[in-house]
Amino acid sequence: MRIVDSQEMRKIEEITMDEFGISEEILMERAGISVVQALWYEFGNLEDKSFLVVCGSGNNGGDGYVVARDLLNYTEAVRVVAMGEPRSDVSKSNFDRYVRHGGIVYKYSDIGLEKLSEMISGVD
């Protein structure tokens, strides 16, 4: 595995989209599902686990909404804290899909640091 910084990752994503014709939506979906697969391999059965996904307003936040939505396939104990509104269309789309699948979203601006800390303490 090669570790890259954010600038290199943007370039890799651009090449993937431009030269291979893989859309941003598919890249985001694959990234999110890969995280859930890694969790499965690391922890085994996810059905008895609880999860908190903290999502920013950029595309990494969009990846987080995919992670949260896919986790709902294993457990209802999934919560998302949104640090801001999704900025890109693809992130907004994944936010909406997570909510349509029954996902719960807490806005950080509504709950604050103390509640976020409690939520972090209460998950596996």
mmCIF file of C-alpha atoms in Angstrom:
data_model
loop_
_atom_site.group_PDB
_atom_site.id
_atom_site.type_symbol
_atom_site.label_atom_id
_atom_site.label_comp_id
_atom_site.label_asym_id
_atom_site.label_seq_id
_atom_site.Cartn_x
_atom_site.Cartn_y
_atom_site.Cartn_z
ATOM 1 C CA MET A 1 0.000 0.000 0.000
ATOM 2 C CA ARG A 2 1.260 3.434 -0.900
ATOM 3 C CA ILE A 3 0.322 6.375 1.301
ATOM 4 C CA VAL A 4 -0.369 9.646 -0.514
ATOM 5 C CA ASP A 5 -1.170 13.177 0.578
ATOM 6 C CA SER A 6 -4.372 14.988 -0.371
ATOM 7 C CA GLN A 7 -2.828 16.653 -3.427
ATOM 8 C CA GLU A 8 -1.611 13.318 -4.819
ATOM 9 C CA MET A 9 -4.984 11.721 -4.084
ATOM 10 C CA ARG A 10 -6.796 14.446 -6.024
ATOM 11 C CA LYS A 11 -4.501 13.814 -8.988
ATOM 12 C CA ILE A 12 -5.080 10.043 -8.792
ATOM 13 C CA GLU A 13 -8.839 10.589 -8.662
ATOM 14 C CA GLU A 14 -8.732 12.969 -11.645
ATOM 15 C CA ILE A 15 -6.752 10.452 -13.699
ATOM 16 C CA THR A 16 -9.124 7.668 -12.687
ATOM 17 C CA MET A 17 -12.146 9.706 -13.738
ATOM 18 C CA ASP A 18 -10.647 11.187 -16.919
ATOM 19 C CA GLU A 19 -8.655 8.267 -18.293
ATOM 20 C CA PHE A 20 -10.677 5.318 -17.028
ATOM 21 C CA GLY A 21 -14.140 6.873 -17.074
ATOM 22 C CA ILE A 22 -14.969 5.966 -13.478
ATOM 23 C CA SER A 23 -17.319 8.556 -12.021
ATOM 24 C CA GLU A 24 -16.856 10.412 -8.766
ATOM 25 C CA GLU A 25 -19.993 8.686 -7.468
ATOM 26 C CA ILE A 26 -18.528 5.244 -8.100
ATOM 27 C CA LEU A 27 -15.196 6.210 -6.520
ATOM 28 C CA MET A 28 -17.018 7.433 -3.412
ATOM 29 C CA GLU A 29 -19.181 4.320 -3.238
ATOM 30 C CA ARG A 30 -16.151 2.035 -3.554
ATOM 31 C CA ALA A 31 -14.232 3.977 -0.909
ATOM 32 C CA GLY A 32 -17.083 3.759 1.591
ATOM 33 C CA ILE A 33 -17.762 0.085 0.996
ATOM 34 C CA SER A 34 -14.036 -0.657 1.310
ATOM 35 C CA VAL A 35 -14.017 0.934 4.759
ATOM 36 C CA VAL A 36 -16.903 -1.281 5.875
ATOM 37 C CA GLN A 37 -15.125 -4.342 4.474
ATOM 38 C CA ALA A 38 -12.013 -3.380 6.440
ATOM 39 C CA LEU A 39 -14.131 -3.056 9.589
ATOM 40 C CA TRP A 40 -15.614 -6.505 8.929
ATOM 41 C CA TYR A 41 -12.155 -8.050 8.497
ATOM 42 C CA GLU A 42 -10.826 -6.295 11.596
ATOM 43 C CA PHE A 43 -13.744 -6.851 13.971
ATOM 44 C CA GLY A 44 -15.761 -9.713 12.498
ATOM 45 C CA ASN A 45 -19.504 -9.626 12.960
ATOM 46 C CA LEU A 46 -20.694 -6.017 12.844
ATOM 47 C CA GLU A 47 -24.250 -6.788 13.938
ATOM 48 C CA ASP A 48 -23.469 -6.403 17.630
ATOM 49 C CA LYS A 49 -21.426 -3.216 17.205
ATOM 50 C CA SER A 50 -22.354 0.448 17.332
ATOM 51 C CA PHE A 51 -20.815 3.107 15.119
ATOM 52 C CA LEU A 52 -20.405 6.856 15.014
ATOM 53 C CA VAL A 53 -19.287 8.392 11.727
ATOM 54 C CA VAL A 54 -18.172 12.024 11.795
ATOM 55 C CA CYS A 55 -18.614 13.631 8.379
ATOM 56 C CA GLY A 56 -17.141 16.878 7.168
ATOM 57 C CA SER A 57 -18.649 18.973 4.408
ATOM 58 C CA GLY A 58 -16.274 17.832 1.645
ATOM 59 C CA ASN A 59 -15.983 14.629 -0.316
ATOM 60 C CA ASN A 60 -14.423 12.744 2.593
ATOM 61 C CA GLY A 61 -17.691 13.474 4.367
ATOM 62 C CA GLY A 62 -19.466 11.985 1.362
ATOM 63 C CA ASP A 63 -17.358 8.857 1.794
ATOM 64 C CA GLY A 64 -18.479 8.829 5.425
ATOM 65 C CA TYR A 65 -22.154 8.880 4.453
ATOM 66 C CA VAL A 66 -21.521 5.851 2.230
ATOM 67 C CA VAL A 67 -19.794 4.094 5.153
ATOM 68 C CA ALA A 68 -22.717 4.882 7.454
ATOM 69 C CA ARG A 69 -25.311 3.763 4.903
ATOM 70 C CA ASP A 70 -23.497 0.487 4.257
ATOM 71 C CA LEU A 71 -23.151 -0.137 8.006
ATOM 72 C CA LEU A 72 -26.947 0.025 8.244
ATOM 73 C CA ASN A 73 -26.941 -3.300 6.367
ATOM 74 C CA TYR A 74 -25.398 -4.856 9.492
ATOM 75 C CA THR A 75 -26.727 -2.862 12.429
ATOM 76 C CA GLU A 76 -29.185 -0.110 13.249
ATOM 77 C CA ALA A 77 -26.678 1.282 15.765
ATOM 78 C CA VAL A 78 -25.186 3.813 13.349
ATOM 79 C CA ARG A 79 -25.143 7.549 13.989
ATOM 80 C CA VAL A 80 -23.620 10.359 11.960
ATOM 81 C CA VAL A 81 -22.438 13.724 13.190
ATOM 82 C CA ALA A 82 -22.317 16.251 10.356
ATOM 83 C CA MET A 83 -19.707 18.936 10.901
ATOM 84 C CA GLY A 84 -21.283 21.019 8.127
ATOM 85 C CA GLU A 85 -23.604 20.793 5.155
ATOM 86 C CA PRO A 86 -22.318 18.682 2.245
ATOM 87 C CA ARG A 87 -20.759 21.011 -0.343
ATOM 88 C CA SER A 88 -20.605 18.843 -3.452
ATOM 89 C CA ASP A 89 -23.524 17.297 -5.289
ATOM 90 C CA VAL A 90 -22.112 13.794 -4.841
ATOM 91 C CA SER A 91 -21.678 14.285 -1.080
ATOM 92 C CA LYS A 92 -25.192 15.713 -0.810
ATOM 93 C CA SER A 93 -26.527 12.733 -2.760
ATOM 94 C CA ASN A 94 -24.875 10.295 -0.347
ATOM 95 C CA PHE A 95 -26.152 12.280 2.637
ATOM 96 C CA ASP A 96 -29.678 12.007 1.206
ATOM 97 C CA ARG A 97 -29.299 8.284 0.491
ATOM 98 C CA TYR A 98 -28.140 7.638 4.064
ATOM 99 C CA VAL A 99 -31.166 9.490 5.461
ATOM 100 C CA ARG A 100 -33.562 7.693 3.077
ATOM 101 C CA HIS A 101 -32.176 4.389 4.382
ATOM 102 C CA GLY A 102 -33.222 5.397 7.894
ATOM 103 C CA GLY A 103 -29.951 6.953 8.979
ATOM 104 C CA ILE A 104 -29.818 9.431 11.843
ATOM 105 C CA VAL A 105 -27.777 12.628 11.469
ATOM 106 C CA TYR A 106 -26.850 15.015 14.255
ATOM 107 C CA LYS A 107 -25.563 18.450 13.317
ATOM 108 C CA TYR A 108 -22.458 19.349 15.278
ATOM 109 C CA SER A 109 -23.693 22.940 15.436
ATOM 110 C CA ASP A 110 -26.735 21.652 17.356
ATOM 111 C CA ILE A 111 -25.053 19.180 19.709
ATOM 112 C CA GLY A 112 -21.636 20.713 20.459
ATOM 113 C CA LEU A 113 -18.420 19.207 21.738
ATOM 114 C CA GLU A 114 -19.715 17.786 25.026
ATOM 115 C CA LYS A 115 -22.459 15.734 23.349
ATOM 116 C CA LEU A 116 -20.061 14.615 20.604
ATOM 117 C CA SER A 117 -17.631 13.414 23.281
ATOM 118 C CA GLU A 118 -20.433 11.444 24.957
ATOM 119 C CA MET A 119 -21.392 9.893 21.638
ATOM 120 C CA ILE A 120 -17.789 8.872 20.949
ATOM 121 C CA SER A 121 -17.566 7.261 24.390
ATOM 122 C CA GLY A 122 -20.720 5.264 23.738
ATOM 123 C CA VAL A 123 -19.689 3.400 20.594
ATOM 124 C CA ASP A 124 -17.624 0.294 19.907
#
